CSV table of C-alpha atoms in Angstrom, one decimal:
chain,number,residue,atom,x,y,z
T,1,UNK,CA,0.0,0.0,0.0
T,2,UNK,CA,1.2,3.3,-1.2
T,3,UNK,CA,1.8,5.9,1.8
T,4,UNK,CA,-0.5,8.8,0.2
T,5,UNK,CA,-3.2,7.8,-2.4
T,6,UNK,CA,-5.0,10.2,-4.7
T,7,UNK,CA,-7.2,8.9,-7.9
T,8,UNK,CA,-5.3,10.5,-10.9
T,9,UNK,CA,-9.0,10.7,-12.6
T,10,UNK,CA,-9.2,12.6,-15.0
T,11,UNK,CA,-12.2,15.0,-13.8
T,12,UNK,CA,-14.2,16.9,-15.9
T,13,UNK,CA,-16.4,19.8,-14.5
T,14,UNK,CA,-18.7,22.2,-16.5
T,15,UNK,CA,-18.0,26.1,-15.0
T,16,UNK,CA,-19.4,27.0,-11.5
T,17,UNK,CA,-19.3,23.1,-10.7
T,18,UNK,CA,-18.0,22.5,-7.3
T,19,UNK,CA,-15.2,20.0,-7.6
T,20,UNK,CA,-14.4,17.5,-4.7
T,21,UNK,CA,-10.5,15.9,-4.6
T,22,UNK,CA,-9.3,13.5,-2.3
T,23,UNK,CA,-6.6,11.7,-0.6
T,24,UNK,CA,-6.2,8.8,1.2
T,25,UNK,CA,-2.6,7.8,3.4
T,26,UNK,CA,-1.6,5.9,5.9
T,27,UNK,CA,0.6,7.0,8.2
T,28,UNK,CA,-1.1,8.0,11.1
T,29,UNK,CA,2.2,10.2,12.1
T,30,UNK,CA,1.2,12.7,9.1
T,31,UNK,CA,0.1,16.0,10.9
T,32,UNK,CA,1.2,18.8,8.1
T,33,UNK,CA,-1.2,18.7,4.6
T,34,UNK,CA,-1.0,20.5,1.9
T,35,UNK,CA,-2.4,20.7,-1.9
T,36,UNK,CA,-0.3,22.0,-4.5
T,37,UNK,CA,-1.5,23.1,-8.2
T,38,UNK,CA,0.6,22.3,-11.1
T,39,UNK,CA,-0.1,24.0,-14.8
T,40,UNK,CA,1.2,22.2,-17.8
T,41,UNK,CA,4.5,22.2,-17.8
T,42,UNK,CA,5.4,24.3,-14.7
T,43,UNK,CA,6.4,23.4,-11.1
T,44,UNK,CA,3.5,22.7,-8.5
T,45,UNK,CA,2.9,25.6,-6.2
T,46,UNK,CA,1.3,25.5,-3.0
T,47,UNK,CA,-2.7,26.2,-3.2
T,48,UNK,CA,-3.4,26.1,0.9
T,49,UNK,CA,-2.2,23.8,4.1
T,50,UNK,CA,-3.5,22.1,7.2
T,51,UNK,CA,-2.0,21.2,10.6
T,52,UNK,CA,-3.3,18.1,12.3
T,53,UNK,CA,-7.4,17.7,11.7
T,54,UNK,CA,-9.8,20.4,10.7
T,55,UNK,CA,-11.1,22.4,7.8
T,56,UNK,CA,-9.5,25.9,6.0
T,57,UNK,CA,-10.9,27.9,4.3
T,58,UNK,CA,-9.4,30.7,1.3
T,59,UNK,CA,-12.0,32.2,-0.8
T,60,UNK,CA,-13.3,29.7,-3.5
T,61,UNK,CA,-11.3,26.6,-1.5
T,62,UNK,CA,-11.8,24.5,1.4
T,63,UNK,CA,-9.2,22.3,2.5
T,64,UNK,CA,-10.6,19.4,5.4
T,65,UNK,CA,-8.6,17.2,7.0
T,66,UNK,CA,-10.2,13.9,9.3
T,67,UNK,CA,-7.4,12.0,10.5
T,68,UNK,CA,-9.5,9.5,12.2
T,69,UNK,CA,-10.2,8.2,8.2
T,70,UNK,CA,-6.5,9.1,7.4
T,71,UNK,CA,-8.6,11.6,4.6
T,72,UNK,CA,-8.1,14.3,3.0
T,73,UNK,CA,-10.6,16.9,0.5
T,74,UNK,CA,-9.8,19.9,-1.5
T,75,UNK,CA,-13.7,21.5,-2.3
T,76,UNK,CA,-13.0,24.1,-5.2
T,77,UNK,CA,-16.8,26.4,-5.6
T,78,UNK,CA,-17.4,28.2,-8.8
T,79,UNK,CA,-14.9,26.0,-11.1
T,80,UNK,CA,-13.3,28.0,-13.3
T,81,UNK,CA,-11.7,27.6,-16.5
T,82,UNK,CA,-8.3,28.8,-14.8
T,83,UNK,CA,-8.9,26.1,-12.2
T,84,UNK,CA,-8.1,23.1,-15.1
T,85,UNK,CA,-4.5,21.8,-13.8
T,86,UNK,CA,-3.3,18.7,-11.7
T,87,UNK,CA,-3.7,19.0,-7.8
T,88,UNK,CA,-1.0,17.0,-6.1
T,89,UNK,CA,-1.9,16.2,-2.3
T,90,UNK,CA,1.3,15.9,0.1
T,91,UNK,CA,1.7,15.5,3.5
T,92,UNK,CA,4.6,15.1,5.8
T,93,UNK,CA,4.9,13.4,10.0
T,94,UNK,CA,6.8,16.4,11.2
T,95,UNK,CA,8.1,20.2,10.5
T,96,UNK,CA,11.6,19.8,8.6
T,97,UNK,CA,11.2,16.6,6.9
T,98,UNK,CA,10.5,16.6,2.9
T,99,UNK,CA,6.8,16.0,1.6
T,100,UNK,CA,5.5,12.8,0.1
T,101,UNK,CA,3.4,13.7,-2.7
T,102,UNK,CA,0.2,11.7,-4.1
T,103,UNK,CA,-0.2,11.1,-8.1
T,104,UNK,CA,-2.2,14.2,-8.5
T,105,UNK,CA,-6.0,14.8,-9.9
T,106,UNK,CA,-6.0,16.6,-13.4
T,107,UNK,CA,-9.4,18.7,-13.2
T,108,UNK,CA,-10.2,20.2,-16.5
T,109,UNK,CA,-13.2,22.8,-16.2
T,110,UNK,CA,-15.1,23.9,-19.7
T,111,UNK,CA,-16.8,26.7,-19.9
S,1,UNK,CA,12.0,37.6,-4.7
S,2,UNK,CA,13.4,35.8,-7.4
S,3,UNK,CA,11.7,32.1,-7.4
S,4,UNK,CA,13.9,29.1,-8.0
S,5,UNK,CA,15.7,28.9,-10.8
S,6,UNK,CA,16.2,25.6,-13.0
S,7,UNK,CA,18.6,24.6,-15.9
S,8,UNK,CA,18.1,23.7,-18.6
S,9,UNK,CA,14.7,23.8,-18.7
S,10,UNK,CA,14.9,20.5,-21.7
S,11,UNK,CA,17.2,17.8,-22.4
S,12,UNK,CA,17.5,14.8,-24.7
S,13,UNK,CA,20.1,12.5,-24.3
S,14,UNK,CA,20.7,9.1,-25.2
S,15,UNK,CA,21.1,5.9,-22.9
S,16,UNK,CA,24.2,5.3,-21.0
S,17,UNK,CA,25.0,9.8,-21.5
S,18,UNK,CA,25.6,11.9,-18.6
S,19,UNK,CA,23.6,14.9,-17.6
S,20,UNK,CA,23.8,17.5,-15.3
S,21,UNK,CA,20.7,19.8,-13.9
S,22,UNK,CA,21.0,23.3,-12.0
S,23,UNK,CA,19.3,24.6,-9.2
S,24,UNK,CA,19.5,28.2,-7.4
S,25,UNK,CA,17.0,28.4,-4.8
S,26,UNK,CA,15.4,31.1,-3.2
S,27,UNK,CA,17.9,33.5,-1.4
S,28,UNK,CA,18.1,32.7,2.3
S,29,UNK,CA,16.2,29.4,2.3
S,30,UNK,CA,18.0,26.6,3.6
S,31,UNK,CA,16.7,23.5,2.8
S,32,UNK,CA,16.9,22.6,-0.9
S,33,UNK,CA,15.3,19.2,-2.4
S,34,UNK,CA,15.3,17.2,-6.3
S,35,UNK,CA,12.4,15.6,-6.5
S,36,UNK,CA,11.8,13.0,-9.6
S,37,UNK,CA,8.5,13.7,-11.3
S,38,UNK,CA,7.5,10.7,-13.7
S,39,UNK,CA,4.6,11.8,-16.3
S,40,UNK,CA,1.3,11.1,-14.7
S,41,UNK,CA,3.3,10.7,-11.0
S,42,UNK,CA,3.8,12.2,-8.3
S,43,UNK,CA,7.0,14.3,-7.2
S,44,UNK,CA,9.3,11.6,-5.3
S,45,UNK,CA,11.9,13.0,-3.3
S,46,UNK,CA,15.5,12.2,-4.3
S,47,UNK,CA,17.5,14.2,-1.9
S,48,UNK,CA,17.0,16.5,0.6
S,49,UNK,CA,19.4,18.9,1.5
S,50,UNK,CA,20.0,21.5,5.1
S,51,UNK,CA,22.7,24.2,4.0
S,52,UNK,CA,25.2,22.1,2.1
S,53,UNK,CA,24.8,18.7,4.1
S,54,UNK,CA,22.4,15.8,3.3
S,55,UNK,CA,19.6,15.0,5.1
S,56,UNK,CA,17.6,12.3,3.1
S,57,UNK,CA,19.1,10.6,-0.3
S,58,UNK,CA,17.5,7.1,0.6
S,59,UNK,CA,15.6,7.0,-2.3
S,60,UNK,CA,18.6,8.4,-4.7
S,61,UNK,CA,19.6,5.7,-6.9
S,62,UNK,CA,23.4,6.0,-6.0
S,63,UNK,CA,24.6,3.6,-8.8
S,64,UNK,CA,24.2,6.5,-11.1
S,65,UNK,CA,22.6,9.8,-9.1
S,66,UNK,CA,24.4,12.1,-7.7
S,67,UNK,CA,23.8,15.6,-6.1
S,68,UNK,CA,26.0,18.4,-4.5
S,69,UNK,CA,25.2,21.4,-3.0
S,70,UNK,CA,29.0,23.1,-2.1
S,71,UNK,CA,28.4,26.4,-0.1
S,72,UNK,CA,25.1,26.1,1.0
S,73,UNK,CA,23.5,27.8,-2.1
S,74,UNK,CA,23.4,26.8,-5.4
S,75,UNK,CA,23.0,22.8,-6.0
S,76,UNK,CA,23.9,20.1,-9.3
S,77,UNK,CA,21.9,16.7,-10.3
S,78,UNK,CA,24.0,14.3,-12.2
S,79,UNK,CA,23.2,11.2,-13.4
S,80,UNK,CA,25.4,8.6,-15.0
S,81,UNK,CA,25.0,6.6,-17.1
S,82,UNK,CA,21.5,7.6,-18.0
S,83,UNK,CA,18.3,4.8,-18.5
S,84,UNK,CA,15.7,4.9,-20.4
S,85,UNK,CA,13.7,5.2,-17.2
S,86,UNK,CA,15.1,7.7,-16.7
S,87,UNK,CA,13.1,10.2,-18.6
S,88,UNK,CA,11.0,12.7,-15.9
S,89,UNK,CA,10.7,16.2,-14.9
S,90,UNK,CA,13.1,16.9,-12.1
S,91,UNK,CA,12.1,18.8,-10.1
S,92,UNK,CA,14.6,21.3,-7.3
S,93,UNK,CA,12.6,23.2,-4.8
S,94,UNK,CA,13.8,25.1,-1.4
S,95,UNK,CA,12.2,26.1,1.7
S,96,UNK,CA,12.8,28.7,4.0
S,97,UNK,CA,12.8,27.0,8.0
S,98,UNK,CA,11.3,23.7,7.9
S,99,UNK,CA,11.7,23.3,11.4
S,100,UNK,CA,9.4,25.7,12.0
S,101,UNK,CA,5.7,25.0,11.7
S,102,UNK,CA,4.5,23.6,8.2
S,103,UNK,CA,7.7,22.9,5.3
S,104,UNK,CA,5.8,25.0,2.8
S,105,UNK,CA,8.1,23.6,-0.7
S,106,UNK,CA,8.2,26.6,-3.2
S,107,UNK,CA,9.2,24.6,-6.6
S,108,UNK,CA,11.1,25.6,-9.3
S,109,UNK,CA,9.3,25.3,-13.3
S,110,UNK,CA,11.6,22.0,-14.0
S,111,UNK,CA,13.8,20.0,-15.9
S,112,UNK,CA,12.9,17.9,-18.4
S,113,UNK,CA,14.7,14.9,-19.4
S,114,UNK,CA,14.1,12.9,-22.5
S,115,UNK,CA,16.0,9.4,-22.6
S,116,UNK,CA,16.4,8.1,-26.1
């Protein structure tokens, strides 16, 4: 079993959809989570990021964390074309040590 | 500030060549990582560097990887001899104090290695 799972899909929204991604691990030491966006061809960058269980929110997304399921969501509300990209979940056990990555979701969004 | 900076941003080589990839990170930030990115993968850590000594290379396939980072700042990937799988996106990012609350990663755009 793979330390962090995430269904590549890919996921096809309309505009305005909200999108749901997810992440399963299972190291129950994980306590840092974060979602990272990566365009075509360009290096992920971090989206938002969780401590331990609990939900954050910034503007159109909504990170939640339930560590009793080892799960994770991203919500993203009012899809938008610019949303279409690959969202990489990755998690790490403590501050300092490097971030395992899932396989990423690529979301496409029409409008 | 300047993000991280790659080089080059493409390669093709053929099997059994050497190749070298570039990293500057962002000024100040300590920690500097290659990760492996495999099209339709996941980043996978290679190395992890603290100023210019090693703190994770378990997964670096030492046969043929190697990495350096001499003063703490700028850092090299090698590999040699190349395989065919090989071919990825390698991937350098830096952080600023990961002892410190969450390791936020900021990533450079890439390297992209084609194995012929």
């Amino acid at each position: 079993q793979k330390e962090v799972e995430q269904d590549p899909g890919p996921l096809s929204v309309p505009e305005g959809a909200i999108v749901s991604l997810n992440c399963t691990y299972s190291n129950s030491a994980f306590q840092y989570f974060m979602w990272y966006r990566q365009y075509s061809r360009k290096g992920p960058e971090l989206l938002m990021y969780t401590y331990s269980s609990g939900n954050k929110e910034d503007g159109r997304f909504t990170a939640q964390v339930d560590k009793s399921s080892k799960y994770i969501s991203l919500f993203i509300r009012d899809s938008q074309p610019s949303d279409s990209a690959t969202y990489l979940c990755a998690m790490n056990n403590q501050a300092g040590t490097a971030l395992i990555f899932g396989k990423g979701t690529t979301l496409s969004v029409s409008s | 500030e300047a993000g991280v900076a790659q080089s080059p941003r493409y390669k093709i080589i053929e099997k059994r060549q050497s190749v070298a990839f570039w990293c500057n990170p962002i000024s100040g930030h300590a920690t500097l990582y290659w990760y492996q990115q495999i099209l339709g993968q996941g980043p996978k850590l290679l190395i992890q560097f603290q100023n210019n000594g090693v703190v994770d290379d378990s997964q670096l396939p030492k046969d043929r990887f190697s990495a350096e980072r001499l003063k703490g700042v700028d850092s090299t990937l090698k590999i040699q001899p190349a395989k065919l799988e090989d071919s990825a996106v390698y991937l350098c990012a830096s952080s600023l104090d990961p002892g410190a609350g969450a390791n936020v990663l900021t990533f450079g755009a890439g390297s992209r290695l084609t194995v012929l």
